[in-house]
Amino acid sequence: MLDSIKIARRQSEIRQQLAELVGKDSPSEDETRSMETLDAEYRSNETRYRAALIAEDTERREAGAELETREGRQFAELVGQFELRQVALSLDEGRALDGATAEVVQEMRSKGGYQGIPIPFAALETRAGETVAGDQINPKAIRPVIDRIFPGSVAERLGVQRINITQGEVAFPVATDGAVFGWATSELGNVGAASEYKTSERSLNPDHTGGAQMTISRKALKQAGDGLEAAIRRDLSAVIATELDRVVINGSGTSGEPLGIIPGAGTYGIASTAASGADWAAFRAEIVSFMEANAITSPGGVNLALTPAIWAALDDALIDGTAVSEWDRLTGHIGQPATSTVIPDETAILAANVQGVPPGVLGLYGGVDLIRDVYTKAASGQLVLTGLVTADFTVPRGVQTRILTDIADGS
């Protein structure tokens, strides 16, 4: 029993005893001393009761935090022991999964439908201390999933948020109209007509599924051993990261692709402006537009992505009479922009995180659904694997992103 409950019950008993003693017209000396003793104990218990409540509140908070994180932490520990080698051997030889790998697969199957063997995105990270066969390329360190599936990408640098969705649709209501402030024009005048609070909605739907395919030779299956797991993880994470990065920027919205930032500018309400030249002034004009829309309060709140050719043009353009380039002026105000070949020629993207809302949201549904093709390469004993990924992208609020086009890059 909690100490606070014990003390509260004792306080109730003391009050009952005091009520009986106080009700007597002429209490005896023993009864008077008893009242003094009970009164002193009651005051002491009040202090103990407050202390017990404080201590128990801290314990409850710690226990609550433990309960809230225990399930996720235990699953993360299981994912850390996930062996892709078991998956490959299961698909190739029919070997049964065991240990942590079997538990993770069973848990993922219970949360969503998979045709093949489900693989959590976190399993695609390369783990420290792995060794590989000599005929395999050394793995590079990658951070784990949703946070780790595309480190260093242009979408990451622009501030695009990645979320994991178990199933169904996720909607982002965005306020478009709301309260209006007005002054009363007379002593009894109205301060203004009430304005309707309106919202628009951006949604993520599991309508876009892509697949990463690879062929594993019979020789690789027999020779690579544990190194095969690192190779599969490295290849899958690389192609998935590259394609997700591309669709965030250039997804057409057709042929199964999500709608990206540049093709979807009109749909998302993103302003697109032709540049006056390849200089700091062109980017400054866009930053001023951000400020006038109340999206940012300083240039440092802007994330920028551009092509390597634009970087070269800005770095080559020196201010008259100085050794300072237009690139130096640009980075002196907004930090180090990201350069990427994913960005179309003569184009730059400026984005800002406003009030904790990211400029874009990439939703990844479940994990990678790994399926084996038992027919295509059967004659040579090769294993064909397809990793299916369901994802969608949306821009909740177009005013947080701007596109700058026709930037002279000398190409």
PDB file of N, CA, C and O in Angstrom, residues 262-321:
ATOM      1  N   ILE A 262       8.465  19.978 -56.887  1.00  0.00           N
ATOM      2  CA  ILE A 262       8.517  20.794 -58.099  1.00  0.00           C
ATOM      3  C   ILE A 262       7.344  20.510 -59.037  1.00  0.00           C
ATOM      4  O   ILE A 262       6.626  21.446 -59.425  1.00  0.00           O
ATOM      5  N   PRO A 263       7.043  19.251 -59.414  1.00  0.00           N
ATOM      6  CA  PRO A 263       5.871  19.023 -60.260  1.00  0.00           C
ATOM      7  C   PRO A 263       4.558  19.406 -59.569  1.00  0.00           C
ATOM      8  O   PRO A 263       3.577  19.736 -60.230  1.00  0.00           O
ATOM      9  N   GLY A 264       4.541  19.350 -58.225  1.00  0.00           N
ATOM     10  CA  GLY A 264       3.310  19.629 -57.489  1.00  0.00           C
ATOM     11  C   GLY A 264       3.199  21.039 -56.963  1.00  0.00           C
ATOM     12  O   GLY A 264       2.369  21.317 -56.086  1.00  0.00           O
ATOM     13  N   ALA A 265       4.039  21.963 -57.473  1.00  0.00           N
ATOM     14  CA  ALA A 265       4.032  23.334 -56.957  1.00  0.00           C
ATOM     15  C   ALA A 265       2.643  23.958 -57.038  1.00  0.00           C
ATOM     16  O   ALA A 265       2.168  24.598 -56.091  1.00  0.00           O
ATOM     17  N   GLY A 266       1.969  23.797 -58.179  1.00  0.00           N
ATOM     18  CA  GLY A 266       0.629  24.365 -58.327  1.00  0.00           C
ATOM     19  C   GLY A 266      -0.377  23.731 -57.391  1.00  0.00           C
ATOM     20  O   GLY A 266      -1.226  24.419 -56.795  1.00  0.00           O
ATOM     21  N   THR A 267      -0.294  22.413 -57.219  1.00  0.00           N
ATOM     22  CA  THR A 267      -1.229  21.693 -56.337  1.00  0.00           C
ATOM     23  C   THR A 267      -1.015  22.070 -54.880  1.00  0.00           C
ATOM     24  O   THR A 267      -1.975  22.264 -54.122  1.00  0.00           O
ATOM     25  N   TYR A 268       0.235  22.189 -54.482  1.00  0.00           N
ATOM     26  CA  TYR A 268       0.547  22.485 -53.087  1.00  0.00           C
ATOM     27  C   TYR A 268       0.503  23.976 -52.766  1.00  0.00           C
ATOM     28  O   TYR A 268       0.625  24.354 -51.602  1.00  0.00           O
ATOM     29  N   GLY A 269       0.374  24.830 -53.774  1.00  0.00           N
ATOM     30  CA  GLY A 269       0.372  26.271 -53.525  1.00  0.00           C
ATOM     31  C   GLY A 269       1.749  26.842 -53.283  1.00  0.00           C
ATOM     32  O   GLY A 269       1.921  27.797 -52.515  1.00  0.00           O
ATOM     33  N   ILE A 270       2.767  26.266 -53.935  1.00  0.00           N
ATOM     34  CA  ILE A 270       4.150  26.729 -53.780  1.00  0.00           C
ATOM     35  C   ILE A 270       4.452  27.776 -54.852  1.00  0.00           C
ATOM     36  O   ILE A 270       4.229  27.546 -56.038  1.00  0.00           O
ATOM     37  N   ALA A 271       4.981  28.917 -54.438  1.00  0.00           N
ATOM     38  CA  ALA A 271       5.308  29.988 -55.377  1.00  0.00           C
ATOM     39  C   ALA A 271       6.572  29.639 -56.148  1.00  0.00           C
ATOM     40  O   ALA A 271       7.554  29.172 -55.577  1.00  0.00           O
ATOM     41  N   SER A 272       6.537  29.878 -57.471  1.00  0.00           N
ATOM     42  CA  SER A 272       7.699  29.642 -58.326  1.00  0.00           C
ATOM     43  C   SER A 272       8.029  30.944 -59.046  1.00  0.00           C
ATOM     44  O   SER A 272       7.171  31.535 -59.702  1.00  0.00           O
ATOM     45  N   THR A 273       9.284  31.386 -58.908  1.00  0.00           N
ATOM     46  CA  THR A 273       9.700  32.686 -59.448  1.00  0.00           C
ATOM     47  C   THR A 273      10.937  32.537 -60.307  1.00  0.00           C
ATOM     48  O   THR A 273      11.854  31.784 -59.960  1.00  0.00           O
ATOM     49  N   ALA A 274      10.980  33.256 -61.426  1.00  0.00           N
ATOM     50  CA  ALA A 274      12.165  33.269 -62.277  1.00  0.00           C
ATOM     51  C   ALA A 274      13.207  34.200 -61.664  1.00  0.00           C
ATOM     52  O   ALA A 274      12.882  35.302 -61.203  1.00  0.00           O
ATOM     53  N   ALA A 275      14.464  33.775 -61.652  1.00  0.00           N
ATOM     54  CA  ALA A 275      15.525  34.558 -61.028  1.00  0.00           C
ATOM     55  C   ALA A 275      15.956  35.712 -61.927  1.00  0.00           C
ATOM     56  O   ALA A 275      15.889  35.626 -63.151  1.00  0.00           O
ATOM     57  N   SER A 276      16.437  36.773 -61.297  1.00  0.00           N
ATOM     58  CA  SER A 276      16.961  37.916 -62.041  1.00  0.00           C
ATOM     59  C   SER A 276      18.412  37.689 -62.429  1.00  0.00           C
ATOM     60  O   SER A 276      18.949  38.375 -63.301  1.00  0.00           O
ATOM     61  N   GLY A 277      19.071  36.728 -61.776  1.00  0.00           N
ATOM     62  CA  GLY A 277      20.466  36.428 -62.086  1.00  0.00           C
ATOM     63  C   GLY A 277      21.017  35.452 -61.073  1.00  0.00           C
ATOM     64  O   GLY A 277      20.375  35.131 -60.075  1.00  0.00           O
ATOM     65  N   ALA A 278      22.228  34.940 -61.340  1.00  0.00           N
ATOM     66  CA  ALA A 278      22.865  33.998 -60.427  1.00  0.00           C
ATOM     67  C   ALA A 278      23.655  34.775 -59.380  1.00  0.00           C
ATOM     68  O   ALA A 278      24.888  34.867 -59.438  1.00  0.00           O
ATOM     69  N   ASP A 279      22.958  35.371 -58.438  1.00  0.00           N
ATOM     70  CA  ASP A 279      23.625  36.149 -57.405  1.00  0.00           C
ATOM     71  C   ASP A 279      22.819  36.125 -56.114  1.00  0.00           C
ATOM     72  O   ASP A 279      21.693  35.627 -56.066  1.00  0.00           O
ATOM     73  N   TRP A 280      23.422  36.669 -55.064  1.00  0.00           N
ATOM     74  CA  TRP A 280      22.767  36.708 -53.756  1.00  0.00           C
ATOM     75  C   TRP A 280      21.456  37.475 -53.807  1.00  0.00           C
ATOM     76  O   TRP A 280      20.495  37.134 -53.116  1.00  0.00           O
ATOM     77  N   ALA A 281      21.360  38.481 -54.653  1.00  0.00           N
ATOM     78  CA  ALA A 281      20.150  39.303 -54.727  1.00  0.00           C
ATOM     79  C   ALA A 281      18.931  38.464 -55.098  1.00  0.00           C
ATOM     80  O   ALA A 281      17.823  38.699 -54.598  1.00  0.00           O
ATOM     81  N   ALA A 282      19.104  37.489 -55.997  1.00  0.00           N
ATOM     82  CA  ALA A 282      17.979  36.650 -56.417  1.00  0.00           C
ATOM     83  C   ALA A 282      17.447  35.839 -55.241  1.00  0.00           C
ATOM     84  O   ALA A 282      16.228  35.719 -55.046  1.00  0.00           O
ATOM     85  N   PHE A 283      18.349  35.275 -54.455  1.00  0.00           N
ATOM     86  CA  PHE A 283      17.923  34.478 -53.298  1.00  0.00           C
ATOM     87  C   PHE A 283      17.398  35.384 -52.189  1.00  0.00           C
ATOM     88  O   PHE A 283      16.452  35.015 -51.473  1.00  0.00           O
ATOM     89  N   ARG A 284      17.975  36.555 -52.060  1.00  0.00           N
ATOM     90  CA  ARG A 284      17.511  37.492 -51.032  1.00  0.00           C
ATOM     91  C   ARG A 284      16.069  37.896 -51.283  1.00  0.00           C
ATOM     92  O   ARG A 284      15.272  38.038 -50.349  1.00  0.00           O
ATOM     93  N   ALA A 285      15.687  38.066 -52.549  1.00  0.00           N
ATOM     94  CA  ALA A 285      14.306  38.429 -52.871  1.00  0.00           C
ATOM     95  C   ALA A 285      13.335  37.349 -52.396  1.00  0.00           C
ATOM     96  O   ALA A 285      12.244  37.649 -51.894  1.00  0.00           O
ATOM     97  N   GLU A 286      13.728  36.081 -52.537  1.00  0.00           N
ATOM     98  CA  GLU A 286      12.859  34.993 -52.073  1.00  0.00           C
ATOM     99  C   GLU A 286      12.790  34.960 -50.553  1.00  0.00           C
ATOM    100  O   GLU A 286      11.732  34.693 -49.970  1.00  0.00           O
ATOM    101  N   ILE A 287      13.894  35.236 -49.895  1.00  0.00           N
ATOM    102  CA  ILE A 287      13.907  35.259 -48.434  1.00  0.00           C
ATOM    103  C   ILE A 287      13.023  36.391 -47.911  1.00  0.00           C
ATOM    104  O   ILE A 287      12.297  36.238 -46.922  1.00  0.00           O
ATOM    105  N   VAL A 288      13.072  37.544 -48.597  1.00  0.00           N
ATOM    106  CA  VAL A 288      12.196  38.657 -48.224  1.00  0.00           C
ATOM    107  C   VAL A 288      10.732  38.241 -48.355  1.00  0.00           C
ATOM    108  O   VAL A 288       9.892  38.584 -47.514  1.00  0.00           O
ATOM    109  N   SER A 289      10.406  37.478 -49.412  1.00  0.00           N
ATOM    110  CA  SER A 289       9.028  36.997 -49.588  1.00  0.00           C
ATOM    111  C   SER A 289       8.617  36.090 -48.433  1.00  0.00           C
ATOM    112  O   SER A 289       7.474  36.130 -47.963  1.00  0.00           O
ATOM    113  N   PHE A 290       9.543  35.250 -47.957  1.00  0.00           N
ATOM    114  CA  PHE A 290       9.272  34.427 -46.777  1.00  0.00           C
ATOM    115  C   PHE A 290       8.935  35.312 -45.581  1.00  0.00           C
ATOM    116  O   PHE A 290       7.971  35.066 -44.851  1.00  0.00           O
ATOM    117  N   MET A 291       9.746  36.340 -45.371  1.00  0.00           N
ATOM    118  CA  MET A 291       9.538  37.226 -44.228  1.00  0.00           C
ATOM    119  C   MET A 291       8.211  37.952 -44.319  1.00  0.00           C
ATOM    120  O   MET A 291       7.493  38.107 -43.322  1.00  0.00           O
ATOM    121  N   GLU A 292       7.862  38.424 -45.521  1.00  0.00           N
ATOM    122  CA  GLU A 292       6.606  39.149 -45.692  1.00  0.00           C
ATOM    123  C   GLU A 292       5.394  38.249 -45.490  1.00  0.00           C
ATOM    124  O   GLU A 292       4.307  38.731 -45.159  1.00  0.00           O
ATOM    125  N   ALA A 293       5.574  36.949 -45.684  1.00  0.00           N
ATOM    126  CA  ALA A 293       4.482  35.996 -45.449  1.00  0.00           C
ATOM    127  C   ALA A 293       4.475  35.491 -44.011  1.00  0.00           C
ATOM    128  O   ALA A 293       3.727  34.571 -43.676  1.00  0.00           O
ATOM    129  N   ASN A 294       5.324  36.101 -43.159  1.00  0.00           N
ATOM    130  CA  ASN A 294       5.429  35.720 -41.750  1.00  0.00           C
ATOM    131  C   ASN A 294       5.899  34.284 -41.560  1.00  0.00           C
ATOM    132  O   ASN A 294       5.663  33.670 -40.514  1.00  0.00           O
ATOM    133  N   ALA A 295       6.561  33.720 -42.582  1.00  0.00           N
ATOM    134  CA  ALA A 295       7.031  32.344 -42.478  1.00  0.00           C
ATOM    135  C   ALA A 295       8.327  32.241 -41.679  1.00  0.00           C
ATOM    136  O   ALA A 295       8.573  31.243 -41.013  1.00  0.00           O
ATOM    137  N   ILE A 296       9.168  33.282 -41.739  1.00  0.00           N
ATOM    138  CA  ILE A 296      10.417  33.295 -40.991  1.00  0.00           C
ATOM    139  C   ILE A 296      10.645  34.698 -40.426  1.00  0.00           C
ATOM    140  O   ILE A 296      10.019  35.659 -40.865  1.00  0.00           O
ATOM    141  N   THR A 297      11.549  34.775 -39.472  1.00  0.00           N
ATOM    142  CA  THR A 297      11.900  36.075 -38.891  1.00  0.00           C
ATOM    143  C   THR A 297      13.345  36.460 -39.166  1.00  0.00           C
ATOM    144  O   THR A 297      13.749  37.580 -38.882  1.00  0.00           O
ATOM    145  N   SER A 298      14.134  35.504 -39.696  1.00  0.00           N
ATOM    146  CA  SER A 298      15.530  35.800 -40.031  1.00  0.00           C
ATOM    147  C   SER A 298      15.957  34.892 -41.173  1.00  0.00           C
ATOM    148  O   SER A 298      15.383  33.805 -41.356  1.00  0.00           O
ATOM    149  N   PRO A 299      16.964  35.294 -41.957  1.00  0.00           N
ATOM    150  CA  PRO A 299      17.419  34.462 -43.079  1.00  0.00           C
ATOM    151  C   PRO A 299      17.880  33.080 -42.644  1.00  0.00           C
ATOM    152  O   PRO A 299      17.804  32.124 -43.424  1.00  0.00           O
ATOM    153  N   GLY A 300      18.352  32.957 -41.405  1.00  0.00           N
ATOM    154  CA  GLY A 300      18.830  31.669 -40.922  1.00  0.00           C
ATOM    155  C   GLY A 300      17.752  30.613 -40.837  1.00  0.00           C
ATOM    156  O   GLY A 300      18.051  29.430 -40.680  1.00  0.00           O
ATOM    157  N   GLY A 301      16.471  31.016 -40.952  1.00  0.00           N
ATOM    158  CA  GLY A 301      15.383  30.042 -40.887  1.00  0.00           C
ATOM    159  C   GLY A 301      15.105  29.350 -42.201  1.00  0.00           C
ATOM    160  O   GLY A 301      14.196  28.523 -42.294  1.00  0.00           O
ATOM    161  N   VAL A 302      15.872  29.671 -43.238  1.00  0.00           N
ATOM    162  CA  VAL A 302      15.638  29.115 -44.579  1.00  0.00           C
ATOM    163  C   VAL A 302      16.611  27.979 -44.865  1.00  0.00           C
ATOM    164  O   VAL A 302      17.815  28.099 -44.610  1.00  0.00           O
ATOM    165  N   ASN A 303      16.097  26.867 -45.388  1.00  0.00           N
ATOM    166  CA  ASN A 303      16.922  25.777 -45.905  1.00  0.00           C
ATOM    167  C   ASN A 303      16.945  25.892 -47.420  1.00  0.00           C
ATOM    168  O   ASN A 303      15.916  26.190 -48.040  1.00  0.00           O
ATOM    169  N   LEU A 304      18.097  25.640 -48.029  1.00  0.00           N
ATOM    170  CA  LEU A 304      18.253  25.842 -49.471  1.00  0.00           C
ATOM    171  C   LEU A 304      18.872  24.614 -50.116  1.00  0.00           C
ATOM    172  O   LEU A 304      19.811  24.027 -49.576  1.00  0.00           O
ATOM    173  N   ALA A 305      18.361  24.235 -51.280  1.00  0.00           N
ATOM    174  CA  ALA A 305      18.931  23.146 -52.077  1.00  0.00           C
ATOM    175  C   ALA A 305      19.056  23.622 -53.513  1.00  0.00           C
ATOM    176  O   ALA A 305      18.123  24.217 -54.064  1.00  0.00           O
ATOM    177  N   LEU A 306      20.214  23.380 -54.119  1.00  0.00           N
ATOM    178  CA  LEU A 306      20.450  23.800 -55.497  1.00  0.00           C
ATOM    179  C   LEU A 306      21.362  22.799 -56.192  1.00  0.00           C
ATOM    180  O   LEU A 306      21.862  21.849 -55.584  1.00  0.00           O
ATOM    181  N   THR A 307      21.597  23.006 -57.492  1.00  0.00           N
ATOM    182  CA  THR A 307      22.421  22.084 -58.261  1.00  0.00           C
ATOM    183  C   THR A 307      23.902  22.418 -58.097  1.00  0.00           C
ATOM    184  O   THR A 307      24.262  23.556 -57.787  1.00  0.00           O
ATOM    185  N   PRO A 308      24.779  21.455 -58.331  1.00  0.00           N
ATOM    186  CA  PRO A 308      26.218  21.750 -58.291  1.00  0.00           C
ATOM    187  C   PRO A 308      26.620  22.839 -59.288  1.00  0.00           C
ATOM    188  O   PRO A 308      27.529  23.628 -59.011  1.00  0.00           O
ATOM    189  N   ALA A 309      25.945  22.900 -60.458  1.00  0.00           N
ATOM    190  CA  ALA A 309      26.281  23.912 -61.463  1.00  0.00           C
ATOM    191  C   ALA A 309      25.976  25.318 -60.950  1.00  0.00           C
ATOM    192  O   ALA A 309      26.734  26.262 -61.203  1.00  0.00           O
ATOM    193  N   ILE A 310      24.875  25.481 -60.210  1.00  0.00           N
ATOM    194  CA  ILE A 310      24.551  26.793 -59.646  1.00  0.00           C
ATOM    195  C   ILE A 310      25.577  27.168 -58.582  1.00  0.00           C
ATOM    196  O   ILE A 310      26.016  28.319 -58.487  1.00  0.00           O
ATOM    197  N   TRP A 311      25.973  26.173 -57.786  1.00  0.00           N
ATOM    198  CA  TRP A 311      27.016  26.449 -56.801  1.00  0.00           C
ATOM    199  C   TRP A 311      28.289  26.948 -57.479  1.00  0.00           C
ATOM    200  O   TRP A 311      28.906  27.922 -57.043  1.00  0.00           O
ATOM    201  N   ALA A 312      28.676  26.293 -58.571  1.00  0.00           N
ATOM    202  CA  ALA A 312      29.889  26.687 -59.280  1.00  0.00           C
ATOM    203  C   ALA A 312      29.763  28.113 -59.826  1.00  0.00           C
ATOM    204  O   ALA A 312      30.705  28.913 -59.755  1.00  0.00           O
ATOM    205  N   ALA A 313      28.578  28.432 -60.381  1.00  0.00           N
ATOM    206  CA  ALA A 313      28.374  29.774 -60.938  1.00  0.00           C
ATOM    207  C   ALA A 313      28.437  30.837 -59.854  1.00  0.00           C
ATOM    208  O   ALA A 313      29.040  31.905 -60.028  1.00  0.00           O
ATOM    209  N   LEU A 314      27.832  30.573 -58.707  1.00  0.00           N
ATOM    210  CA  LEU A 314      27.853  31.534 -57.607  1.00  0.00           C
ATOM    211  C   LEU A 314      29.260  31.684 -57.028  1.00  0.00           C
ATOM    212  O   LEU A 314      29.690  32.777 -56.671  1.00  0.00           O
ATOM    213  N   ASP A 315      29.970  30.575 -56.944  1.00  0.00           N
ATOM    214  CA  ASP A 315      31.321  30.628 -56.390  1.00  0.00           C
ATOM    215  C   ASP A 315      32.288  31.342 -57.336  1.00  0.00           C
ATOM    216  O   ASP A 315      33.279  31.926 -56.893  1.00  0.00           O
ATOM    217  N   ASP A 316      31.982  31.301 -58.632  1.00  0.00           N
ATOM    218  CA  ASP A 316      32.856  31.926 -59.629  1.00  0.00           C
ATOM    219  C   ASP A 316      32.575  33.416 -59.797  1.00  0.00           C
ATOM    220  O   ASP A 316      33.406  34.156 -60.331  1.00  0.00           O
ATOM    221  N   ALA A 317      31.383  33.851 -59.355  1.00  0.00           N
ATOM    222  CA  ALA A 317      30.991  35.254 -59.534  1.00  0.00           C
ATOM    223  C   ALA A 317      31.525  36.092 -58.376  1.00  0.00           C
ATOM    224  O   ALA A 317      30.981  36.072 -57.265  1.00  0.00           O
ATOM    225  N   LEU A 318      32.603  36.834 -58.627  1.00  0.00           N
ATOM    226  CA  LEU A 318      33.210  37.666 -57.587  1.00  0.00           C
ATOM    227  C   LEU A 318      32.613  39.070 -57.601  1.00  0.00           C
ATOM    228  O   LEU A 318      32.321  39.628 -58.667  1.00  0.00           O
ATOM    229  N   ILE A 319      32.432  39.623 -56.430  1.00  0.00           N
ATOM    230  CA  ILE A 319      31.950  40.994 -56.314  1.00  0.00           C
ATOM    231  C   ILE A 319      33.065  41.926 -56.764  1.00  0.00           C
ATOM    232  O   ILE A 319      34.237  41.743 -56.397  1.00  0.00           O
ATOM    233  N   ASP A 320      32.721  42.916 -57.572  1.00  0.00           N
ATOM    234  CA  ASP A 320      33.722  43.818 -58.149  1.00  0.00           C
ATOM    235  C   ASP A 320      34.658  44.388 -57.086  1.00  0.00           C
ATOM    236  O   ASP A 320      34.217  44.924 -56.055  1.00  0.00           O
ATOM    237  N   GLY A 321      35.956  44.260 -57.368  1.00  0.00           N
ATOM    238  CA  GLY A 321      36.954  44.851 -56.487  1.00  0.00           C
ATOM    239  C   GLY A 321      37.222  44.068 -55.219  1.00  0.00           C
ATOM    240  O   GLY A 321      37.929  44.561 -54.336  1.00  0.00           O
TER     241      GLY A 321
END
